[in-house]
Amino acid sequence: MTISWAQALSTLHRLLGLTRRAGSSLRARGWRATWQRVTVHARPAAGPPMRALYMPPNAAFQTFSLPFSAQPVVSIVIPVYNHIDHTLACLRALAAHPPRVACEVLVIDDGSTDATPEQLPNVAGLRYEKRAVNGGFIEACNDGVGRSRGQYVALLNNDTVPQPGWLDALLDVFEKLPDAGLVCAQLLYPDGRLQESGGIIFADGSGWSYGRFESADDPRFASLRDTDYGSGAAMMVQRELWDRIGGFDLRYRPAYYEDTDLAFQVRAMGRRVLVQPHSRVIHDEGTSNGTDTRAGVKSYQVRNQQRFSEKWTTDLQKQLPVGTVPSPGALHSGQRQILILDEDVPRPERDSASLRQFNLIRLLIENGAHVVFVPTRREHGGQATEALQQMGVEVWYAPYLHSIAGWLRVHGPRFAVVMMVRHHLAKECLPLLEKFAPCARRVFDTVDLHYLRERRGAQIAGDVAMRRNAERTRLSELQVMQRCDVTLLVSVAERDHLQQDAPGVHVELISNLHEVAGPGEPFAQRADLVFVGGFRHPPNLDAMEWFISDVFPRIRRALPTVELHCIGAGAPNALLDLAGQQPGVRMHGFVEDIVPYMASVRIAVAPLRFGAGVKGKINLSMAHGQPVVGTSCAVEGMHLVDGVDALVADDAEAFAAAVVRLYSDPVLWQRLAEGGLANVTEHFSMEAAREGIRRTFFD
């Protein structure tokens, strides 16, 4: 296999970067923490989690119970015509894993002549409704929806086995996307392969089941996305919208193309049609009508394609040409496609950089972009990856992502913008982008100026080797900036600093991005101090070592009952031992939900002695109405004024005095709480970032 010069250069930059970062980590973190980081990089990439499919036991009929509500949010409508064994399997699956939402289950019997009329009335909670005459699938569905009582209707074939969580996943789309009108499930064959993840309609009205026979976990098919249509075998629609449309169009009786027509009707009314891959439903395709389009009911598929094409002639001119092989690039060709390259997917509950990136992605999607995220470690990040997929982000991972170079060779040309995160990754990827995505705008997201942080850490430590390493980082970062079209910084202070070192670099400010939560509990209902920050980040470790050793004992002498809540993963044993020796220090480690600490603890402390960028811990506290006491380094570039929206102190005695003063003064506390909220709203809210995002990614 031949390797291009771009690939060789990228590999060389990666190896050199890993070696240099390992040396830097040894000096800053010690050998144990460095070894842990090395093993993370060396281990094989983790693929998506294994999901066992649920199949109900095939047993003789015995009565069982279905979920039932007299005031359902969702009505599950199942049209049936014979095939009682399939119907029972479907109902048993609903009984075994009932949805969280209030629902009702209606079976609409379209004239069955097998055991259906005898057995189904004995299923507790089931609304069993018999039609007077057989009218076919379309009439049975329309009849069933007309009898339903829910705000939403889920149409479900009787030859399906819905998997746990299928209904809640469909409903979740409507709750998150107000413009959703029709949401379809991902259909699987009984062996687990994809039957379809939404459908594609070509310009002649013919269809393509997207993903057929592929893996359901393949990144091409695993993200929430708009689709041309979805199978009526498992879909959810708002009842009000269904009624306005008039249900399935009777011109397609008895069956076929009615679901496709419904999707086009939904879009014509200004609503979206989406496929939800987290809603998985096994479908025994062809149970009712077979698969031969030359005979039986299935033959109507050929006739109805013509009827559909005649009805939607104008709209079909916008569809993909016949003969096109569908791909993510082709399906999103009408959108601005943006690629983000980072080592891992963001985990917004763990660090401020991840929260900023997660909210940036949200804003890109809100502006109409299709976002693709490629973690260079190639790992599936579990719930973090799934959270992005549920936003509509196309996330790639092993085993479907073999190498960054190979992936870019195939996908690179489709991107208008590529954003690389942190200088060492950008240095590795730039040769590949210059070869495989030459027309894309290259954006370098610094997260913070690494060389500035490293230089300050070297000054605190008095370490000559660390100072030399900071200079190498400076040269690396500046070289990357020179080769990129836009460099993202998070603070005015960093921009001013960079203007001295690289005045010709095109810079945009996109700072931390926060939702403004509000004031939280009042002064009298709050108590204690809190620090938030992961301890694999050297500035946070140094901050807590200094605070617990030199500052907190002074605070305890004035406030004997106050406690320090220290939240963050990766605390080394030395810090834990130090905390154990100091009364009042509580080390919580990683906390899944830190909002209660933001809303109920009286003061946040940010005792950072070195660092760079904007401190998410301060933004997060202020967004919850929690005043902050920080060092000059901590509040740098955050538009904070001492005594107006924060208190600032740098030596141990002054820092302790500031905390004690604020802790005991409700008037000062209230003034800083209100000032902090105003600061976040003006400088660090989602709205504040929109203009910079437009210039960077859309102009």
mmCIF file of C-alpha atoms in Angstrom, residues 294-575:
data_model
loop_
_atom_site.group_PDB
_atom_site.id
_atom_site.type_symbol
_atom_site.label_atom_id
_atom_site.label_comp_id
_atom_site.label_asym_id
_atom_site.label_seq_id
_atom_site.Cartn_x
_atom_site.Cartn_y
_atom_site.Cartn_z
ATOM 1 C CA ARG A 294 -45.304 -8.636 -10.150
ATOM 2 C CA ALA A 295 -48.242 -10.133 -8.227
ATOM 3 C CA GLY A 296 -50.674 -9.547 -5.389
ATOM 4 C CA VAL A 297 -50.923 -6.397 -3.304
ATOM 5 C CA LYS A 298 -47.211 -5.768 -3.815
ATOM 6 C CA SER A 299 -47.918 -5.036 -7.496
ATOM 7 C CA TYR A 300 -49.587 -1.789 -6.434
ATOM 8 C CA GLN A 301 -46.110 -0.470 -5.604
ATOM 9 C CA VAL A 302 -45.354 -0.137 -9.330
ATOM 10 C CA ARG A 303 -48.696 1.508 -10.110
ATOM 11 C CA ASN A 304 -48.487 3.898 -7.169
ATOM 12 C CA GLN A 305 -45.012 5.100 -8.079
ATOM 13 C CA GLN A 306 -46.570 6.544 -11.215
ATOM 14 C CA ARG A 307 -49.423 8.131 -9.285
ATOM 15 C CA PHE A 308 -46.998 9.593 -6.774
ATOM 16 C CA SER A 309 -44.782 11.001 -9.557
ATOM 17 C CA GLU A 310 -47.740 12.662 -11.216
ATOM 18 C CA LYS A 311 -48.856 14.283 -7.938
ATOM 19 C CA TRP A 312 -45.396 15.595 -6.943
ATOM 20 C CA THR A 313 -43.866 16.397 -10.344
ATOM 21 C CA THR A 314 -42.513 19.804 -9.314
ATOM 22 C CA ASP A 315 -41.054 18.625 -6.001
ATOM 23 C CA LEU A 316 -39.363 15.616 -7.604
ATOM 24 C CA GLN A 317 -37.255 17.931 -9.755
ATOM 25 C CA LYS A 318 -35.321 18.816 -6.559
ATOM 26 C CA GLN A 319 -34.532 15.186 -5.712
ATOM 27 C CA LEU A 320 -31.326 13.283 -6.441
ATOM 28 C CA PRO A 321 -31.009 12.115 -10.046
ATOM 29 C CA VAL A 322 -31.731 8.471 -10.787
ATOM 30 C CA GLY A 323 -28.508 6.477 -10.630
ATOM 31 C CA THR A 324 -26.982 8.521 -7.799
ATOM 32 C CA VAL A 325 -25.474 6.385 -5.037
ATOM 33 C CA PRO A 326 -26.665 8.033 -1.826
ATOM 34 C CA SER A 327 -23.937 9.157 0.574
ATOM 35 C CA PRO A 328 -23.818 11.598 3.501
ATOM 36 C CA GLY A 329 -22.155 14.196 1.286
ATOM 37 C CA ALA A 330 -24.864 13.900 -1.362
ATOM 38 C CA LEU A 331 -27.743 13.882 1.125
ATOM 39 C CA HIS A 332 -26.484 17.076 2.784
ATOM 40 C CA SER A 333 -25.370 18.803 -0.405
ATOM 41 C CA GLY A 334 -27.923 21.567 0.168
ATOM 42 C CA GLN A 335 -26.339 22.487 3.513
ATOM 43 C CA ARG A 336 -23.028 24.029 4.527
ATOM 44 C CA GLN A 337 -21.000 21.029 5.684
ATOM 45 C CA ILE A 338 -18.572 21.672 8.548
ATOM 46 C CA LEU A 339 -16.003 19.182 9.827
ATOM 47 C CA ILE A 340 -14.645 19.272 13.386
ATOM 48 C CA LEU A 341 -11.447 17.366 14.162
ATOM 49 C CA ASP A 342 -10.595 16.791 17.820
ATOM 50 C CA GLU A 343 -9.087 13.932 19.784
ATOM 51 C CA ASP A 344 -12.345 13.014 21.527
ATOM 52 C CA VAL A 345 -16.000 13.935 21.436
ATOM 53 C CA PRO A 346 -16.931 16.711 23.875
ATOM 54 C CA ARG A 347 -18.181 15.759 27.341
ATOM 55 C CA PRO A 348 -19.817 18.993 28.512
ATOM 56 C CA GLU A 349 -20.382 17.733 32.039
ATOM 57 C CA ARG A 350 -16.615 17.288 32.542
ATOM 58 C CA ASP A 351 -14.843 20.448 31.388
ATOM 59 C CA SER A 352 -15.522 23.949 30.106
ATOM 60 C CA ALA A 353 -13.778 23.370 26.761
ATOM 61 C CA SER A 354 -16.210 20.538 26.030
ATOM 62 C CA LEU A 355 -19.187 22.667 27.061
ATOM 63 C CA ARG A 356 -18.011 25.460 24.763
ATOM 64 C CA GLN A 357 -17.558 23.040 21.861
ATOM 65 C CA PHE A 358 -20.914 21.357 22.472
ATOM 66 C CA ASN A 359 -22.733 24.695 22.479
ATOM 67 C CA LEU A 360 -20.797 25.854 19.420
ATOM 68 C CA ILE A 361 -22.057 22.775 17.566
ATOM 69 C CA ARG A 362 -25.597 23.598 18.672
ATOM 70 C CA LEU A 363 -25.280 27.083 17.201
ATOM 71 C CA LEU A 364 -23.830 25.777 13.932
ATOM 72 C CA ILE A 365 -26.800 23.422 13.554
ATOM 73 C CA GLU A 366 -29.268 26.193 14.434
ATOM 74 C CA ASN A 367 -27.746 28.206 11.582
ATOM 75 C CA GLY A 368 -28.488 25.403 9.118
ATOM 76 C CA ALA A 369 -25.097 23.678 8.914
ATOM 77 C CA HIS A 370 -24.537 19.944 8.779
ATOM 78 C CA VAL A 371 -21.819 19.164 11.321
ATOM 79 C CA VAL A 372 -19.506 16.161 11.057
ATOM 80 C CA PHE A 373 -17.332 15.261 14.057
ATOM 81 C CA VAL A 374 -14.283 13.021 13.686
ATOM 82 C CA PRO A 375 -12.433 12.102 16.900
ATOM 83 C CA THR A 376 -8.858 11.348 15.844
ATOM 84 C CA ARG A 377 -8.600 8.642 18.514
ATOM 85 C CA ARG A 378 -11.433 6.974 16.561
ATOM 86 C CA GLU A 379 -13.273 5.989 19.737
ATOM 87 C CA HIS A 380 -17.013 5.794 20.202
ATOM 88 C CA GLY A 381 -17.602 7.948 23.261
ATOM 89 C CA GLY A 382 -20.696 6.139 24.513
ATOM 90 C CA GLN A 383 -23.358 8.547 25.726
ATOM 91 C CA ALA A 384 -21.259 11.546 24.672
ATOM 92 C CA THR A 385 -21.232 10.321 21.061
ATOM 93 C CA GLU A 386 -24.927 9.501 21.186
ATOM 94 C CA ALA A 387 -25.695 12.999 22.510
ATOM 95 C CA LEU A 388 -24.075 14.487 19.404
ATOM 96 C CA GLN A 389 -25.902 12.042 17.142
ATOM 97 C CA GLN A 390 -29.205 13.066 18.716
ATOM 98 C CA MET A 391 -28.410 16.667 17.778
ATOM 99 C CA GLY A 392 -27.965 15.575 14.164
ATOM 100 C CA VAL A 393 -24.167 15.439 14.168
ATOM 101 C CA GLU A 394 -22.581 12.812 11.923
ATOM 102 C CA VAL A 395 -19.980 11.234 14.234
ATOM 103 C CA TRP A 396 -17.375 8.768 12.956
ATOM 104 C CA TYR A 397 -15.565 6.086 14.954
ATOM 105 C CA ALA A 398 -13.936 2.660 14.729
ATOM 106 C CA PRO A 399 -14.383 0.210 13.122
ATOM 107 C CA TYR A 400 -15.983 2.357 10.393
ATOM 108 C CA LEU A 401 -13.191 4.946 10.653
ATOM 109 C CA HIS A 402 -9.952 3.145 9.775
ATOM 110 C CA SER A 403 -7.646 6.149 9.487
ATOM 111 C CA ILE A 404 -7.983 9.909 9.330
ATOM 112 C CA ALA A 405 -6.056 10.043 6.054
ATOM 113 C CA GLY A 406 -8.222 7.405 4.372
ATOM 114 C CA TRP A 407 -11.405 9.031 5.632
ATOM 115 C CA LEU A 408 -10.379 12.484 4.411
ATOM 116 C CA ARG A 409 -9.447 11.082 1.010
ATOM 117 C CA VAL A 410 -13.094 10.025 0.583
ATOM 118 C CA HIS A 411 -14.947 12.778 2.460
ATOM 119 C CA GLY A 412 -12.641 15.819 2.399
ATOM 120 C CA PRO A 413 -13.996 17.456 -0.774
ATOM 121 C CA ARG A 414 -17.481 17.906 0.651
ATOM 122 C CA PHE A 415 -16.540 20.352 3.411
ATOM 123 C CA ALA A 416 -16.765 24.134 3.242
ATOM 124 C CA VAL A 417 -15.076 24.562 6.634
ATOM 125 C CA VAL A 418 -12.795 22.347 8.740
ATOM 126 C CA MET A 419 -12.107 23.234 12.368
ATOM 127 C CA MET A 420 -9.098 21.661 14.118
ATOM 128 C CA VAL A 421 -8.911 21.776 17.906
ATOM 129 C CA ARG A 422 -5.588 22.426 19.677
ATOM 130 C CA HIS A 423 -2.252 23.000 17.983
ATOM 131 C CA HIS A 424 -0.754 19.485 18.148
ATOM 132 C CA LEU A 425 -3.762 17.969 16.378
ATOM 133 C CA ALA A 426 -3.876 20.780 13.827
ATOM 134 C CA LYS A 427 -0.212 20.238 13.002
ATOM 135 C CA GLU A 428 -0.906 16.552 12.299
ATOM 136 C CA CYS A 429 -3.992 17.215 10.179
ATOM 137 C CA LEU A 430 -2.963 20.235 8.120
ATOM 138 C CA PRO A 431 -0.934 18.243 5.529
ATOM 139 C CA LEU A 432 -3.929 15.960 4.999
ATOM 140 C CA LEU A 433 -6.384 18.837 4.667
ATOM 141 C CA GLU A 434 -4.163 20.659 2.204
ATOM 142 C CA LYS A 435 -4.205 17.549 0.016
ATOM 143 C CA PHE A 436 -7.722 16.149 0.488
ATOM 144 C CA ALA A 437 -9.791 19.257 1.353
ATOM 145 C CA PRO A 438 -7.956 22.038 -0.466
ATOM 146 C CA CYS A 439 -11.032 24.245 -0.892
ATOM 147 C CA ALA A 440 -12.163 24.144 2.746
ATOM 148 C CA ARG A 441 -11.662 27.123 5.042
ATOM 149 C CA ARG A 442 -9.230 26.020 7.752
ATOM 150 C CA VAL A 443 -10.150 27.127 11.274
ATOM 151 C CA PHE A 444 -7.782 26.585 14.210
ATOM 152 C CA ASP A 445 -9.463 26.537 17.625
ATOM 153 C CA THR A 446 -6.795 27.201 20.244
ATOM 154 C CA VAL A 447 -9.136 26.559 23.238
ATOM 155 C CA ASP A 448 -6.527 28.649 25.028
ATOM 156 C CA LEU A 449 -3.034 29.811 24.121
ATOM 157 C CA HIS A 450 -1.118 26.753 25.283
ATOM 158 C CA TYR A 451 2.266 28.435 25.176
ATOM 159 C CA LEU A 452 1.040 31.253 27.407
ATOM 160 C CA ARG A 453 -0.272 28.783 29.980
ATOM 161 C CA GLU A 454 2.932 26.721 29.839
ATOM 162 C CA ARG A 455 5.128 29.819 30.148
ATOM 163 C CA ARG A 456 3.272 30.960 33.261
ATOM 164 C CA GLY A 457 3.462 27.474 34.764
ATOM 165 C CA ALA A 458 7.220 27.459 34.202
ATOM 166 C CA GLN A 459 7.510 30.811 35.963
ATOM 167 C CA ILE A 460 5.595 29.532 39.002
ATOM 168 C CA ALA A 461 7.727 26.369 39.115
ATOM 169 C CA GLY A 462 10.992 28.130 38.282
ATOM 170 C CA ASP A 463 11.716 25.310 35.822
ATOM 171 C CA VAL A 464 14.075 26.088 32.928
ATOM 172 C CA ALA A 465 13.111 22.924 30.998
ATOM 173 C CA MET A 466 9.418 23.861 31.218
ATOM 174 C CA ARG A 467 10.272 27.325 29.917
ATOM 175 C CA ARG A 468 12.060 25.817 26.900
ATOM 176 C CA ASN A 469 9.085 23.547 26.257
ATOM 177 C CA ALA A 470 6.741 26.544 26.378
ATOM 178 C CA GLU A 471 8.854 28.227 23.700
ATOM 179 C CA ARG A 472 8.593 25.141 21.467
ATOM 180 C CA THR A 473 4.828 25.197 21.985
ATOM 181 C CA ARG A 474 4.769 28.884 21.027
ATOM 182 C CA LEU A 475 6.560 28.184 17.744
ATOM 183 C CA SER A 476 4.237 25.251 17.001
ATOM 184 C CA GLU A 477 1.065 27.265 17.688
ATOM 185 C CA LEU A 478 2.217 30.227 15.640
ATOM 186 C CA GLN A 479 3.157 27.982 12.700
ATOM 187 C CA VAL A 480 -0.314 26.453 12.737
ATOM 188 C CA MET A 481 -1.935 29.895 12.859
ATOM 189 C CA GLN A 482 0.045 31.027 9.824
ATOM 190 C CA ARG A 483 -1.251 28.057 7.814
ATOM 191 C CA CYS A 484 -4.898 28.491 8.804
ATOM 192 C CA ASP A 485 -7.466 30.966 7.540
ATOM 193 C CA VAL A 486 -8.957 31.796 10.948
ATOM 194 C CA THR A 487 -7.670 31.336 14.503
ATOM 195 C CA LEU A 488 -10.242 31.207 17.305
ATOM 196 C CA LEU A 489 -9.354 32.760 20.655
ATOM 197 C CA VAL A 490 -11.484 32.897 23.786
ATOM 198 C CA SER A 491 -10.518 36.242 25.321
ATOM 199 C CA VAL A 492 -9.594 39.821 24.469
ATOM 200 C CA ALA A 493 -6.508 39.430 26.666
ATOM 201 C CA GLU A 494 -5.244 36.558 24.499
ATOM 202 C CA ARG A 495 -5.997 38.513 21.347
ATOM 203 C CA ASP A 496 -3.992 41.467 22.642
ATOM 204 C CA HIS A 497 -1.142 39.151 23.593
ATOM 205 C CA LEU A 498 -1.161 37.444 20.188
ATOM 206 C CA GLN A 499 -1.072 40.753 18.341
ATOM 207 C CA GLN A 500 2.405 41.238 19.769
ATOM 208 C CA ASP A 501 3.645 37.775 18.699
ATOM 209 C CA ALA A 502 1.790 37.321 15.386
ATOM 210 C CA PRO A 503 0.152 40.542 14.199
ATOM 211 C CA GLY A 504 -0.739 39.125 10.767
ATOM 212 C CA VAL A 505 -2.888 36.236 12.043
ATOM 213 C CA HIS A 506 -6.627 36.476 11.293
ATOM 214 C CA VAL A 507 -8.308 36.125 14.692
ATOM 215 C CA GLU A 508 -11.929 35.722 15.766
ATOM 216 C CA LEU A 509 -13.168 35.704 19.362
ATOM 217 C CA ILE A 510 -15.567 32.907 20.295
ATOM 218 C CA SER A 511 -15.456 32.662 24.043
ATOM 219 C CA ASN A 512 -17.093 30.234 26.444
ATOM 220 C CA LEU A 513 -20.746 29.610 25.643
ATOM 221 C CA HIS A 514 -23.241 29.288 28.479
ATOM 222 C CA GLU A 515 -26.945 29.148 29.056
ATOM 223 C CA VAL A 516 -27.828 31.780 31.675
ATOM 224 C CA ALA A 517 -29.546 29.709 34.359
ATOM 225 C CA GLY A 518 -30.632 32.501 36.699
ATOM 226 C CA PRO A 519 -30.088 33.513 40.301
ATOM 227 C CA GLY A 520 -30.562 30.195 42.117
ATOM 228 C CA GLU A 521 -31.034 30.207 45.892
ATOM 229 C CA PRO A 522 -30.810 33.513 47.810
ATOM 230 C CA PHE A 523 -27.915 34.388 50.126
ATOM 231 C CA ALA A 524 -29.546 33.085 53.314
ATOM 232 C CA GLN A 525 -30.262 29.674 51.774
ATOM 233 C CA ARG A 526 -26.683 29.145 50.619
ATOM 234 C CA ALA A 527 -23.618 27.914 52.493
ATOM 235 C CA ASP A 528 -19.995 26.806 51.975
ATOM 236 C CA LEU A 529 -17.448 27.194 49.166
ATOM 237 C CA VAL A 530 -17.029 25.264 45.917
ATOM 238 C CA PHE A 531 -14.224 24.694 43.425
ATOM 239 C CA VAL A 532 -14.856 22.965 40.078
ATOM 240 C CA GLY A 533 -12.088 21.665 37.834
ATOM 241 C CA GLY A 534 -10.493 18.448 36.613
ATOM 242 C CA PHE A 535 -7.143 17.700 38.239
ATOM 243 C CA ARG A 536 -5.452 16.316 35.162
ATOM 244 C CA HIS A 537 -5.187 19.986 34.185
ATOM 245 C CA PRO A 538 -2.027 21.259 35.957
ATOM 246 C CA PRO A 539 -3.361 24.779 36.767
ATOM 247 C CA ASN A 540 -6.289 23.249 38.678
ATOM 248 C CA LEU A 541 -4.044 20.901 40.641
ATOM 249 C CA ASP A 542 -1.671 23.714 41.584
ATOM 250 C CA ALA A 543 -4.626 25.929 42.553
ATOM 251 C CA MET A 544 -6.075 23.451 45.013
ATOM 252 C CA GLU A 545 -2.722 22.513 46.509
ATOM 253 C CA TRP A 546 -2.115 26.209 47.237
ATOM 254 C CA PHE A 547 -5.664 26.930 48.397
ATOM 255 C CA ILE A 548 -5.941 23.968 50.767
ATOM 256 C CA SER A 549 -2.463 24.511 52.192
ATOM 257 C CA ASP A 550 -2.263 28.287 52.502
ATOM 258 C CA VAL A 551 -5.689 29.887 52.055
ATOM 259 C CA PHE A 552 -8.413 27.649 53.464
ATOM 260 C CA PRO A 553 -6.897 27.370 56.987
ATOM 261 C CA ARG A 554 -7.091 31.185 57.255
ATOM 262 C CA ILE A 555 -10.753 31.087 56.152
ATOM 263 C CA ARG A 556 -11.583 28.387 58.724
ATOM 264 C CA ARG A 557 -10.164 30.458 61.522
ATOM 265 C CA ALA A 558 -12.730 33.183 60.733
ATOM 266 C CA LEU A 559 -15.540 30.821 59.602
ATOM 267 C CA PRO A 560 -15.074 27.609 61.624
ATOM 268 C CA THR A 561 -18.063 25.738 60.122
ATOM 269 C CA VAL A 562 -17.527 26.537 56.441
ATOM 270 C CA GLU A 563 -16.737 23.625 54.126
ATOM 271 C CA LEU A 564 -14.971 23.474 50.775
ATOM 272 C CA HIS A 565 -16.623 21.252 48.158
ATOM 273 C CA CYS A 566 -13.943 20.233 45.673
ATOM 274 C CA ILE A 567 -15.438 18.801 42.453
ATOM 275 C CA GLY A 568 -13.353 17.299 39.675
ATOM 276 C CA ALA A 569 -11.965 14.013 38.378
ATOM 277 C CA GLY A 570 -8.387 12.829 38.517
ATOM 278 C CA ALA A 571 -7.268 14.079 41.934
ATOM 279 C CA PRO A 572 -3.865 12.457 42.684
ATOM 280 C CA ASN A 573 -3.199 10.731 45.995
ATOM 281 C CA ALA A 574 -0.995 13.596 47.173
ATOM 282 C CA LEU A 575 -3.912 16.033 46.877
#
